[in-house]
XYZ file of C-alpha atoms in Angstrom:
275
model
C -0.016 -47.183 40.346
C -2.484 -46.974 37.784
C -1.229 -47.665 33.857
C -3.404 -44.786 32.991
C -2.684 -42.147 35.861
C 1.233 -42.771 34.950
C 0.600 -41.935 30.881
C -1.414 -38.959 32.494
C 1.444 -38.151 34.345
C 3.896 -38.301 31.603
C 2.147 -36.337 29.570
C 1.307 -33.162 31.435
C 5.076 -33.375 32.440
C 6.181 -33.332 28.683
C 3.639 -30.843 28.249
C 5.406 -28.466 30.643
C 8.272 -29.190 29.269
C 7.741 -27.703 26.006
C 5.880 -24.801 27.588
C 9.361 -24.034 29.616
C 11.677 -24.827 26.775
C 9.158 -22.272 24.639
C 9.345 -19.850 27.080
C 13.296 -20.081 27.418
C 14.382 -19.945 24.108
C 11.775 -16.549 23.407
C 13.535 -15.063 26.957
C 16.827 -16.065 25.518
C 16.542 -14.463 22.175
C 14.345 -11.261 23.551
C 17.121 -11.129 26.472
C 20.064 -11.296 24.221
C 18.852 -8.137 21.312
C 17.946 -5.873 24.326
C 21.514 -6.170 26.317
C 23.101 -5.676 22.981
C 20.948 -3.321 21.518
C 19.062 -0.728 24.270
C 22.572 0.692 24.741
C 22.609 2.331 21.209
C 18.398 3.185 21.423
C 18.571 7.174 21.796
C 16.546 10.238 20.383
C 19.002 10.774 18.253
C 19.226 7.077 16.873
C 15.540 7.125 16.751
C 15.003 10.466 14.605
C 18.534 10.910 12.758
C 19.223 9.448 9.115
C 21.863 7.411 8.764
C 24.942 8.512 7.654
C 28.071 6.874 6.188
C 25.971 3.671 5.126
C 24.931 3.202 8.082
C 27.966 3.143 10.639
C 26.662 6.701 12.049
C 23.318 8.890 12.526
C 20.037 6.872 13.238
C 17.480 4.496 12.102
C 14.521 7.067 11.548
C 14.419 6.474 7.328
C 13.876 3.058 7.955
C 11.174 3.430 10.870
C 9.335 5.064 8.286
C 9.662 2.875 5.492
C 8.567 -0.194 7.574
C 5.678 2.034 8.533
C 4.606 2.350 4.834
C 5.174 -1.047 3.943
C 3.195 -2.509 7.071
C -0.036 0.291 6.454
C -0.075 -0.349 2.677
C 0.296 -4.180 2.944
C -2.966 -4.200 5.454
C -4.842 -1.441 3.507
C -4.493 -4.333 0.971
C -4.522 -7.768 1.994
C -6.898 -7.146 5.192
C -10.613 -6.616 2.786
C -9.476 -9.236 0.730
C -8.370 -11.959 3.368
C -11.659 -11.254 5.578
C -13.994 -11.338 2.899
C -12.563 -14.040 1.116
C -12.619 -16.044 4.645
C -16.606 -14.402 4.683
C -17.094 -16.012 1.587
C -15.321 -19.476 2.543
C -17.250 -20.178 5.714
C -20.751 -18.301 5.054
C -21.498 -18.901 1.152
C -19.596 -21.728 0.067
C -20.898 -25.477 0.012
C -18.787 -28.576 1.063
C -17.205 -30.096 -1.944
C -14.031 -30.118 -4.295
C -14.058 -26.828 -5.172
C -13.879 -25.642 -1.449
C -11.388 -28.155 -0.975
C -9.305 -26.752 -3.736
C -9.884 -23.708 -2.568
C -7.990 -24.415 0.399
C -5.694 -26.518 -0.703
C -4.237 -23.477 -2.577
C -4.371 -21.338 -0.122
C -2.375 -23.977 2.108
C 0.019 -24.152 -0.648
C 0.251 -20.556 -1.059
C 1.100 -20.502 2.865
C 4.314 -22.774 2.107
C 6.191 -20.669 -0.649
C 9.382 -19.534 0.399
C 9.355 -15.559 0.563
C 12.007 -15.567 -2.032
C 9.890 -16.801 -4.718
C 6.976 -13.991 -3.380
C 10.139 -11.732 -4.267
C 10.869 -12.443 -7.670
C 7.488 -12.974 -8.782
C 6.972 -9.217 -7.262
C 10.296 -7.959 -8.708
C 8.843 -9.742 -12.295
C 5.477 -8.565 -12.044
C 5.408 -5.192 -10.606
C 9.017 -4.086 -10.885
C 9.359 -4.641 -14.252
C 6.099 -5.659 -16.342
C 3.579 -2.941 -14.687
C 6.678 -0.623 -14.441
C 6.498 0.288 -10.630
C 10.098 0.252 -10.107
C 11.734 -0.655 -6.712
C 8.972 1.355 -4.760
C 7.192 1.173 -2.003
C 3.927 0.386 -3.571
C 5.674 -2.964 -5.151
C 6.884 -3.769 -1.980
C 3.394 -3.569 -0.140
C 1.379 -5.566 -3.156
C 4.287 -8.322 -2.616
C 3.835 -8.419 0.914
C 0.252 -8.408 0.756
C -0.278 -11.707 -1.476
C 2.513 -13.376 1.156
C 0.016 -12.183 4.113
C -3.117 -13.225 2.569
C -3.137 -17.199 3.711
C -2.243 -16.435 7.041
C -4.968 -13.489 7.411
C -7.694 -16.165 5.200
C -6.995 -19.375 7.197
C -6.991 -17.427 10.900
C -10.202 -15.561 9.808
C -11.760 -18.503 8.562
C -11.352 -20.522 11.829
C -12.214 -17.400 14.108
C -15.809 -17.324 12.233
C -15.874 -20.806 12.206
C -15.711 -21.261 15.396
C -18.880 -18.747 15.879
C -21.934 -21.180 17.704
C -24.564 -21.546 15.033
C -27.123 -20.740 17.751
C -25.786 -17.124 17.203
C -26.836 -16.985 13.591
C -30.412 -18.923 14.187
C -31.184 -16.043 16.862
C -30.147 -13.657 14.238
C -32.182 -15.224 11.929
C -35.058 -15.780 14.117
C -35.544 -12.392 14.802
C -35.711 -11.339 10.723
C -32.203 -10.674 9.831
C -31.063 -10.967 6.723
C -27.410 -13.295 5.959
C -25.579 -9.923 5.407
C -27.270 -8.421 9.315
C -26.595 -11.782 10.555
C -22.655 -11.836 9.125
C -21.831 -8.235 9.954
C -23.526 -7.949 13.025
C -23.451 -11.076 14.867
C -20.366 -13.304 13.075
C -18.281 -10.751 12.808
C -17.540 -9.152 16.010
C -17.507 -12.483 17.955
C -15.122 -13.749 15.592
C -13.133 -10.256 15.606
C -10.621 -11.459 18.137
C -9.764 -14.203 16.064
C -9.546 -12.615 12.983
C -7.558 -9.524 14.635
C -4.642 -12.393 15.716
C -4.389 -13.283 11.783
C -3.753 -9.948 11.260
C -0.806 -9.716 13.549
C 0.510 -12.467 12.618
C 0.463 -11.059 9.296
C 2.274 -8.266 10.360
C 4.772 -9.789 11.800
C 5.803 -11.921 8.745
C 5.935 -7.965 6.747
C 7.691 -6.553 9.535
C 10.435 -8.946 9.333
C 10.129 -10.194 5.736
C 14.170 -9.221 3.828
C 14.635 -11.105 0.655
C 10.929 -9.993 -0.959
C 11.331 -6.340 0.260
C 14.797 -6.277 -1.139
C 13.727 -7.621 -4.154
C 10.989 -5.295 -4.597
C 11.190 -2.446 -2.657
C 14.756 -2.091 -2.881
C 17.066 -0.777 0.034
C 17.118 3.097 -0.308
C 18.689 4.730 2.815
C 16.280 7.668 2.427
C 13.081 9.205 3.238
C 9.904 8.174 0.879
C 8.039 10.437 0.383
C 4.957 8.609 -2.325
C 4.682 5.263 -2.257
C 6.690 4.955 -5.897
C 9.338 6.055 -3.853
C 12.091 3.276 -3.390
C 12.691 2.738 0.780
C 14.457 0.608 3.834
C 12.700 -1.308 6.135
C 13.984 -1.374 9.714
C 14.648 -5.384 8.869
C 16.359 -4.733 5.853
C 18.680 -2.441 7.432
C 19.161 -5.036 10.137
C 20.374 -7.693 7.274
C 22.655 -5.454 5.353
C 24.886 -3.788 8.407
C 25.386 -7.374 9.941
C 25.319 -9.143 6.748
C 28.093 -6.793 5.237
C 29.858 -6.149 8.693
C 28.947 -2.036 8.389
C 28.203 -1.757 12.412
C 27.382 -4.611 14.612
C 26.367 -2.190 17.163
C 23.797 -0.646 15.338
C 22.464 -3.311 13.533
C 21.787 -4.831 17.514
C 20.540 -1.376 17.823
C 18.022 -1.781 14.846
C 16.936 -5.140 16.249
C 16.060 -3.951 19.386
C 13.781 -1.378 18.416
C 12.361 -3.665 15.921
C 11.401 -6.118 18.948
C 10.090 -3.349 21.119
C 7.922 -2.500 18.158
C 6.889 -5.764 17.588
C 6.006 -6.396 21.600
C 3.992 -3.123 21.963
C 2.183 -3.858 18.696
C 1.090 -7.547 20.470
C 0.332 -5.793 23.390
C -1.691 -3.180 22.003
C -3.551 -5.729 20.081
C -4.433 -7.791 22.687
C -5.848 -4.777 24.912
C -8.157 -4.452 22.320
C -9.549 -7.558 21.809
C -9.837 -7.960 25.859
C -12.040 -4.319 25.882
C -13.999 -5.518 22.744
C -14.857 -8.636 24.636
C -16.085 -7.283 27.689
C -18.236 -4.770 25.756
């Protein structure tokens, strides 16, 4: 047999490999929260505060908190990261400074969320005075999303055929017309899976949200309002042994959340491409 056909061979077999081994371990882990944890999903888990630190009552503070975080943390870091991506690829020249422009936002990529935490918890808990709040929470989280949202938009209007902009151009658009009209939406699908990425790192982001938003097992009702996310929550009961049962509980909503919000995400992006 053919030296060539057999490397072929060995290759697309390794390939699959990985694919199945992928596909295992994400069944595995998926499979093993929802047997432990859709037993304890109710109405009454779902829309109850937690009582006793957490042993009884429901989630429902927490589902809210992680709400705020996630809303505030986009409101924020989603202008900046698209623009600055607009800028990047449309504006910029090759050269040093574009390379160190992306060689810190590579770097910025790499920091451990811990150190995102205490420079939040110096910064905005304690120099600007926000306090353990949600707004100090969401700025944290924000700067943490920001590579991830910047590099993913960056290669989604990258990847845009330059043909698209010369038609644009062509027929008397301006660079602005051409960007928002033409780059833009072909590179929206793109740029839409950078920002779900970047909500999955806030969604289950622990040490920075402790850090800065604190752990309050309450309601917030302003954003200067300390809070719980649903992952928080998660680390403390199992962490401090409170209630294995609910903490599986917690994590099982907090997948379903994270599925539907994948899901919903990707419906989009298939209607917007078909328009």
């Amino acid at each position: 047999m053919d030296k060539k056909l057999i490397e072929q061979k060995i290759a697309v077999f390794l390939l699959g490999a990985c694919i199945v081994i992928t596909l295992f371990l994400l069944i595995a882990v998926i499979g093993h929260i929802l047997q432990k944890g859709l037993g304890q999903i109710s109405v009454e888990f779902l829309l109850e505060e937690p009582r006793d630190m957490g042993r009884e009552g429901g989630i429902f503070p927490t589902i809210v908190g992680t709400i705020y975080l996630v809303v505030i943390s986009l409101i924020i870091s989603v202008p900046i990261g698209v623009l600055s991506a607009i800028y990047l690829t449309e504006y910029t020249r090759k050269g040093p400074v574009l390379k160190a422009i992306r060689f810190a936002t590579e770097s910025l990529a790499g920091i451990p969320s811990i150190i995102f935490g205490l420079f939040g918890f110096t910064f905005f808990v304690i120099f600007l005075k926000l306090g353990w709040s949600v707004l100090s929470g969401s700025l944290t989280l924000a700067f943490m999303m920001l590579p991830t949202i910047v590099r993913a938009s960056e290669e989604a209007i990258k990847s845009v055929p330059d043909a698209y902009r010369l038609g644009s151009f062509a027929l008397g658009a301006t660079k602005w017309q051409t960007i928002r009209k033409v780059v833009l939406p072909t590179a929206l699908p793109g740029i839409i899976t950078g920002i779900i990425l970047g909500i999955g790192r806030a969604v289950g982001e622990t040490a920075a949200v402790i850090l800065t938003m604190g752990s309050a097992l309450r309601i917030p009702w302003t954003i200067m309002q300390p809070a719980r996310t649903m992952s928080v929550h998660l680390y403390i009961l199992a962490s401090e042994g409170i209630s294995m049962e609910k903490a599986y509980g917690t994590a099982a909503v907090l997948i379903v959340i994270v599925i539907f919000i994948n899901f919903l995400a990707n419906f989009v992006m298939r209607k917007m491409i078909s328009v």
